XYZ file of N, CA, C and O in Angstrom:
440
model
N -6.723 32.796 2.435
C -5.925 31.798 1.767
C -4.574 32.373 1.351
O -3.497 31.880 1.686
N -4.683 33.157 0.803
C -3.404 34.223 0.194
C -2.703 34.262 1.203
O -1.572 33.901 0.878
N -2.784 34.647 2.880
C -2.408 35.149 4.079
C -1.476 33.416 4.280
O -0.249 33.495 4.229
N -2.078 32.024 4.485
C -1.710 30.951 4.725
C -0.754 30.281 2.972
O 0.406 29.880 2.884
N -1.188 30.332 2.511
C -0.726 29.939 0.936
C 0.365 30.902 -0.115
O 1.132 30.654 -1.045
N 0.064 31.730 0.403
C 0.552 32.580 -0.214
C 0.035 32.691 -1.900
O 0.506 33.299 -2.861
N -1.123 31.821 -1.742
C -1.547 32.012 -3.311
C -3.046 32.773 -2.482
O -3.528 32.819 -1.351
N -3.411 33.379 -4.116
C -5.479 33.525 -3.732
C -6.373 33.064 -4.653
O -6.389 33.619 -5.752
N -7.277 31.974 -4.385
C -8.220 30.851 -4.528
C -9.285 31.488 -5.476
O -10.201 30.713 -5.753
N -9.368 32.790 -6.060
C -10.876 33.521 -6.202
C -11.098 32.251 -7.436
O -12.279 31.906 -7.373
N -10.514 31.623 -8.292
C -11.096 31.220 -9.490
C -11.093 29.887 -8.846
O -10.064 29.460 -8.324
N -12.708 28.893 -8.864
C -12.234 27.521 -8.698
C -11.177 26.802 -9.087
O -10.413 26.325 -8.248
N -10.964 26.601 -10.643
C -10.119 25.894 -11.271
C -8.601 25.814 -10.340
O -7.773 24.916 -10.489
N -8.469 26.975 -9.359
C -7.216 26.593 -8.856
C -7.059 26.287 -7.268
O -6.055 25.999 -6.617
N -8.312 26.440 -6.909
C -8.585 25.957 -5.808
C -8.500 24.318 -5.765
O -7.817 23.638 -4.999
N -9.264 23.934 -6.663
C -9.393 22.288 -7.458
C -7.656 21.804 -8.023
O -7.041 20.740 -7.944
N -7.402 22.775 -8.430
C -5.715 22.156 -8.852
C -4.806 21.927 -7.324
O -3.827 21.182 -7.298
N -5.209 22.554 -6.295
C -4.488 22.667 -5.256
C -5.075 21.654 -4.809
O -4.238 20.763 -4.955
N -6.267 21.066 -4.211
C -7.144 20.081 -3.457
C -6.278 18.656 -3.993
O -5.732 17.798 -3.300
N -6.395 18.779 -5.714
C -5.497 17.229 -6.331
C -4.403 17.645 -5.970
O -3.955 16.669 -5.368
N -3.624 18.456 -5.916
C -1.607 18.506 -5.488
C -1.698 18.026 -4.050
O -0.860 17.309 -3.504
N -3.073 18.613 -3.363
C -2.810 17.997 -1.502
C -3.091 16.244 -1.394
O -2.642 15.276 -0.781
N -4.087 16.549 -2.373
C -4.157 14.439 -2.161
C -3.087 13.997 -2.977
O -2.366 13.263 -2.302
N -2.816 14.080 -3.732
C -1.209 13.777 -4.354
C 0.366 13.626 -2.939
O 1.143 12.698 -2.718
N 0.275 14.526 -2.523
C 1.414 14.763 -1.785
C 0.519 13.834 -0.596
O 1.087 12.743 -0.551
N -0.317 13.842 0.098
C -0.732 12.498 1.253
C -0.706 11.304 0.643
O -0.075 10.358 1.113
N -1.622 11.213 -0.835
C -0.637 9.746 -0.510
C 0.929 9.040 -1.038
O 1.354 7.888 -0.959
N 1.560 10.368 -1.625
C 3.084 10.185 -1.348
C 3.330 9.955 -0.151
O 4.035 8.955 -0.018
N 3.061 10.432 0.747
C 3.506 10.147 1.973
C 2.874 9.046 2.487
O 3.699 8.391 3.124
N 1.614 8.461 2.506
C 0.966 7.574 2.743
C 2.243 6.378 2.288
O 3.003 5.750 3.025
N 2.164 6.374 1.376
C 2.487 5.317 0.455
C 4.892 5.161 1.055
O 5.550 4.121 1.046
N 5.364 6.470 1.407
C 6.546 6.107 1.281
C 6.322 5.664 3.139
O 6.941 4.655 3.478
N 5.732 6.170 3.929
C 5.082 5.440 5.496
C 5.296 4.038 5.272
O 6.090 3.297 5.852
N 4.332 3.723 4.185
C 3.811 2.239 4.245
C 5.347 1.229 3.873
O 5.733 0.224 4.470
N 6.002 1.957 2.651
C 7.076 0.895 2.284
C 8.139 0.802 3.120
O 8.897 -0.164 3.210
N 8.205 2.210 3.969
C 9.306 2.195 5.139
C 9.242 1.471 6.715
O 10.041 1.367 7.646
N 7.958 1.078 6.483
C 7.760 0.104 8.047
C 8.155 -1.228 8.051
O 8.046 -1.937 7.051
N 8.642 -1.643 9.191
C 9.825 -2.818 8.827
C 8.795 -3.896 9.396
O 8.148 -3.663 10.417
N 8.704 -4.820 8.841
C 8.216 -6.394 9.137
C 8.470 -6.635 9.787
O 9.680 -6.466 9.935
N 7.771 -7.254 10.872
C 7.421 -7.853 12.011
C 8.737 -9.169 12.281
O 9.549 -9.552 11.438
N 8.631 -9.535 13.371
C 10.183 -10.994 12.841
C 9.138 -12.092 13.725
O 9.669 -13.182 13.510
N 8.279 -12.267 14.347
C 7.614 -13.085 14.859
C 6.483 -13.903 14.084
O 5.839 -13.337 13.200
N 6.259 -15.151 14.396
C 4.992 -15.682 13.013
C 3.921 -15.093 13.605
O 3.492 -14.331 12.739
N 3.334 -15.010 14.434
C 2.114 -14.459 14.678
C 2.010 -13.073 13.696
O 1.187 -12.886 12.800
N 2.974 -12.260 14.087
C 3.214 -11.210 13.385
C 3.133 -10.451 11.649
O 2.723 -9.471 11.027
N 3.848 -11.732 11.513
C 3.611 -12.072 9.853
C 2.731 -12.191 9.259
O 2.343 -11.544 8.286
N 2.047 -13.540 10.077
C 0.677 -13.742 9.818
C -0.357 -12.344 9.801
O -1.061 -12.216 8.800
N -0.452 -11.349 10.839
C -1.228 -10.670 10.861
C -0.568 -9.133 9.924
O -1.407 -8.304 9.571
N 0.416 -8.970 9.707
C 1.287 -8.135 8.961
C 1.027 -8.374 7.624
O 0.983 -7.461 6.801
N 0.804 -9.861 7.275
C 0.663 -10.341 6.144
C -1.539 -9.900 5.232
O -1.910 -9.593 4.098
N -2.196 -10.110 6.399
C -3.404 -10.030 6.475
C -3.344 -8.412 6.456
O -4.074 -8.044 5.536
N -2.991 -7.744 6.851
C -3.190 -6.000 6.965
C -2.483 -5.668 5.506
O -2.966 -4.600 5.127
N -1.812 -6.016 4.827
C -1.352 -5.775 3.346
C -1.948 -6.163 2.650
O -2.375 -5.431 1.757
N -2.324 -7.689 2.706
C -3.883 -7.655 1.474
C -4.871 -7.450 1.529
O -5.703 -7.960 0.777
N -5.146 -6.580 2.494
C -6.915 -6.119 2.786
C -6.234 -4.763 2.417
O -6.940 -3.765 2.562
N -5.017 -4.597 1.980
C -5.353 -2.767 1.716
C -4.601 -2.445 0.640
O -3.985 -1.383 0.546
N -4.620 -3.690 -0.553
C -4.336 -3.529 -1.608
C -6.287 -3.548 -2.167
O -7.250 -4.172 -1.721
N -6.134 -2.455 -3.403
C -7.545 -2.572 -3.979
C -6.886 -2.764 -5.480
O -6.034 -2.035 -5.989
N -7.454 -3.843 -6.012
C -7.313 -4.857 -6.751
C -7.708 -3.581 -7.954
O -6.822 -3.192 -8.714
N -8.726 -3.162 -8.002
C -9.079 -1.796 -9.128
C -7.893 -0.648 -9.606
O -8.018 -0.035 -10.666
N -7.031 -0.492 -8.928
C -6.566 0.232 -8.797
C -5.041 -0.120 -9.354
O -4.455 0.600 -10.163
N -4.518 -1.282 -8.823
C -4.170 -2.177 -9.183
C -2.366 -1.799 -8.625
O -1.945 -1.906 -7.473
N -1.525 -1.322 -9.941
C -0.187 -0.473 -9.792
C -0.858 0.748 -10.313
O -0.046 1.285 -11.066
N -1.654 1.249 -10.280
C -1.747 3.052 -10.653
C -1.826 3.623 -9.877
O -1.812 4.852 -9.943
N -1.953 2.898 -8.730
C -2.119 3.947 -7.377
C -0.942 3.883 -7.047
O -0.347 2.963 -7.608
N -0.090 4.740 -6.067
C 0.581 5.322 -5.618
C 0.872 4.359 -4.086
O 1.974 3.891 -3.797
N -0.298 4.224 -3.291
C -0.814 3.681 -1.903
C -0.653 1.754 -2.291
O 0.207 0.948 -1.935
N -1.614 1.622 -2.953
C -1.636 -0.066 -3.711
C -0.535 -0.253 -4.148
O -0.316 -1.464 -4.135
N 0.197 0.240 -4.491
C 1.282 0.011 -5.415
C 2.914 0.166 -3.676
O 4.048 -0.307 -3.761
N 2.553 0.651 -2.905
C 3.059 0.731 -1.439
C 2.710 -0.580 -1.229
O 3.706 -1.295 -1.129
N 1.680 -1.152 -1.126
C 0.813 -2.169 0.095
C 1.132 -3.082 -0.976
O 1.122 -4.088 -0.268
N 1.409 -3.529 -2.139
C 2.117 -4.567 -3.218
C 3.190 -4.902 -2.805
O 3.529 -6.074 -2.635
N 3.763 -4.079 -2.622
C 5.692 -3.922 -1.958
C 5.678 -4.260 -0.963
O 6.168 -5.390 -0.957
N 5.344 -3.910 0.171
C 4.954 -4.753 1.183
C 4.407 -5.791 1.483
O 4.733 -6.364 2.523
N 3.454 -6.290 0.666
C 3.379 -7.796 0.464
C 4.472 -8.898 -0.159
O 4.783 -9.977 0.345
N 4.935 -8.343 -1.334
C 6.146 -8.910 -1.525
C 6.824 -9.401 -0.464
O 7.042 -10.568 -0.138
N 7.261 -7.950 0.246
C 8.280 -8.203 0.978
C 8.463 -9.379 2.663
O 9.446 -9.903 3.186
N 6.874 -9.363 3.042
C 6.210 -9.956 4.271
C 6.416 -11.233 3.795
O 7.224 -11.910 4.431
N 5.667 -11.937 2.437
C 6.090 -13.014 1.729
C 7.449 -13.953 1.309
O 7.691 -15.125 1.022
N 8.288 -12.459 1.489
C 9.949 -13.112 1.542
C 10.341 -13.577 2.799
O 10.977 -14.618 2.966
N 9.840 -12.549 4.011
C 10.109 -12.693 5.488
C 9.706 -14.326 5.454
O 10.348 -15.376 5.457
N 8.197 -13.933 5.416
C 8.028 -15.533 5.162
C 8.637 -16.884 5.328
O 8.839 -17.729 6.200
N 8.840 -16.654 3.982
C 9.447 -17.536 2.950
C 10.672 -18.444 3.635
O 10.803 -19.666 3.568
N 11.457 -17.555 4.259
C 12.969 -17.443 5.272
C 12.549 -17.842 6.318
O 12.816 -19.028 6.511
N 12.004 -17.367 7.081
C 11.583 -17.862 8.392
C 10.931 -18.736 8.929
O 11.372 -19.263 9.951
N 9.887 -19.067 8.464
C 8.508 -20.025 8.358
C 8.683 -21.075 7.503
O 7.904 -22.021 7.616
N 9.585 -21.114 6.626
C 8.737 -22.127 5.366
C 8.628 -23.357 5.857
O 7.838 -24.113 5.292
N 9.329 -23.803 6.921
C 8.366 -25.720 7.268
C 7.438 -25.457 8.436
O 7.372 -26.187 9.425
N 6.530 -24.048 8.192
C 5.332 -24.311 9.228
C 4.464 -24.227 8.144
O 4.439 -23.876 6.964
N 3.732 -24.711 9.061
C 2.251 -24.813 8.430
C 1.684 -23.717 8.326
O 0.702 -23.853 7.595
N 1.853 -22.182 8.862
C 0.997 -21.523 9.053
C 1.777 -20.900 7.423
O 0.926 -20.567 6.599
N 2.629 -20.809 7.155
C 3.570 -20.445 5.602
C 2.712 -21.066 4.044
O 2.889 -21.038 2.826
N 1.579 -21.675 5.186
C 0.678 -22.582 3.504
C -0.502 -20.927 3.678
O -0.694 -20.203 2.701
N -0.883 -20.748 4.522
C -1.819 -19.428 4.813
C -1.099 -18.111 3.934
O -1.453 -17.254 3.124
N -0.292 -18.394 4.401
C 0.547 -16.773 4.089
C 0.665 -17.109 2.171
O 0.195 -16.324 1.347
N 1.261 -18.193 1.860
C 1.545 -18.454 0.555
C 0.498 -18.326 -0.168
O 0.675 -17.899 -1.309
N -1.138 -18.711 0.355
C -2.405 -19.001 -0.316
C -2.787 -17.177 -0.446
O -2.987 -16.674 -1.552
N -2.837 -16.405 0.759
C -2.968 -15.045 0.457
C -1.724 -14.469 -0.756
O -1.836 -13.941 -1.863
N -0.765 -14.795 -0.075
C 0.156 -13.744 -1.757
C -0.160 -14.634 -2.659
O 0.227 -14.027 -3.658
N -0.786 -16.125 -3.248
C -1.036 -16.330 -4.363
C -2.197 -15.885 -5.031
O -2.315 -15.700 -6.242
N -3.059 -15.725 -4.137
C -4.609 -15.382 -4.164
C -4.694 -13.434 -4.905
O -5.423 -12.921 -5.754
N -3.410 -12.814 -3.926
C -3.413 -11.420 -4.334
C -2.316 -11.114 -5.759
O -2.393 -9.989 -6.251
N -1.461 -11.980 -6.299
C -0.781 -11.858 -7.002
C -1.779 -12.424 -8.349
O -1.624 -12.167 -9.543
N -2.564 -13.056 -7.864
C -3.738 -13.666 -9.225
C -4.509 -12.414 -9.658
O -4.684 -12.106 -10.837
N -5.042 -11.582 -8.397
C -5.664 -10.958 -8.539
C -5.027 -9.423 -9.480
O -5.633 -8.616 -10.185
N -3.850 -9.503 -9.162
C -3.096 -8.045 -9.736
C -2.728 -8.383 -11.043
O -2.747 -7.455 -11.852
N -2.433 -9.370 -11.399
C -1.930 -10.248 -12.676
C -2.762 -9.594 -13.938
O -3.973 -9.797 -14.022
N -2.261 -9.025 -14.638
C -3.476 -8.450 -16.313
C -3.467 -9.471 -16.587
O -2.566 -10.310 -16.598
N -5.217 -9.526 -17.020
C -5.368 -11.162 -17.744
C -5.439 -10.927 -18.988
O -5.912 -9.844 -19.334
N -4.892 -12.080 -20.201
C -4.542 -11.734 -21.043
C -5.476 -12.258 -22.078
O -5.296 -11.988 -23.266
């Protein structure tokens, strides 16, 4: 480890501090991936662009995650595409019912 890391692992406690800094830094990256991929411009697209962002928001997690809190932003943003492009189709009542359905769900109830 020392040889690759330049640190040496003998005491758990810092083996374990390193394991949380590596999942920390993936899903930074996870998460700046996710907000940097550009929306689709086609409705089919949307539609299914739109469906892959709220199946990978976890509602538990909510804004504390790092990743959810990516896949929020991206829903937003698919919802604006939306909004602009679509709004006198019909398929824009689908898309509207998912971001209302996931924005209920993220909402602190009071």
């Amino acid at each position: 480890m020392k040889m690759i890391l330049g640190k040496d692992f003998n005491d758990e406690d810092k083996a374990e501090d390193m394991r949380q800094e590596f999942e920390k830094q993936k899903n930074r990256e996870k998460a700046n991936l996710i907000v940097n991929f550009s929306v689709p411009n086609t409705k089919e697209d949307i539609m299914e662009f739109m469906l892959l962002a709220s199946s990978n928001i976890n509602p538990k997690y909510g804004t504390d995650d790092i990743v959810s809190k990516a896949w929020i932003s991206k829903l937003d943003q698919v919802f604006q595409k939306a909004e602009l492009s679509m709004r006198n189709s019909p398929d824009f009542a689908q898309i509207k019912n998912i971001y209302d359905q996931h924005t209920r769900e993220l909402t602190p109830k009071s």
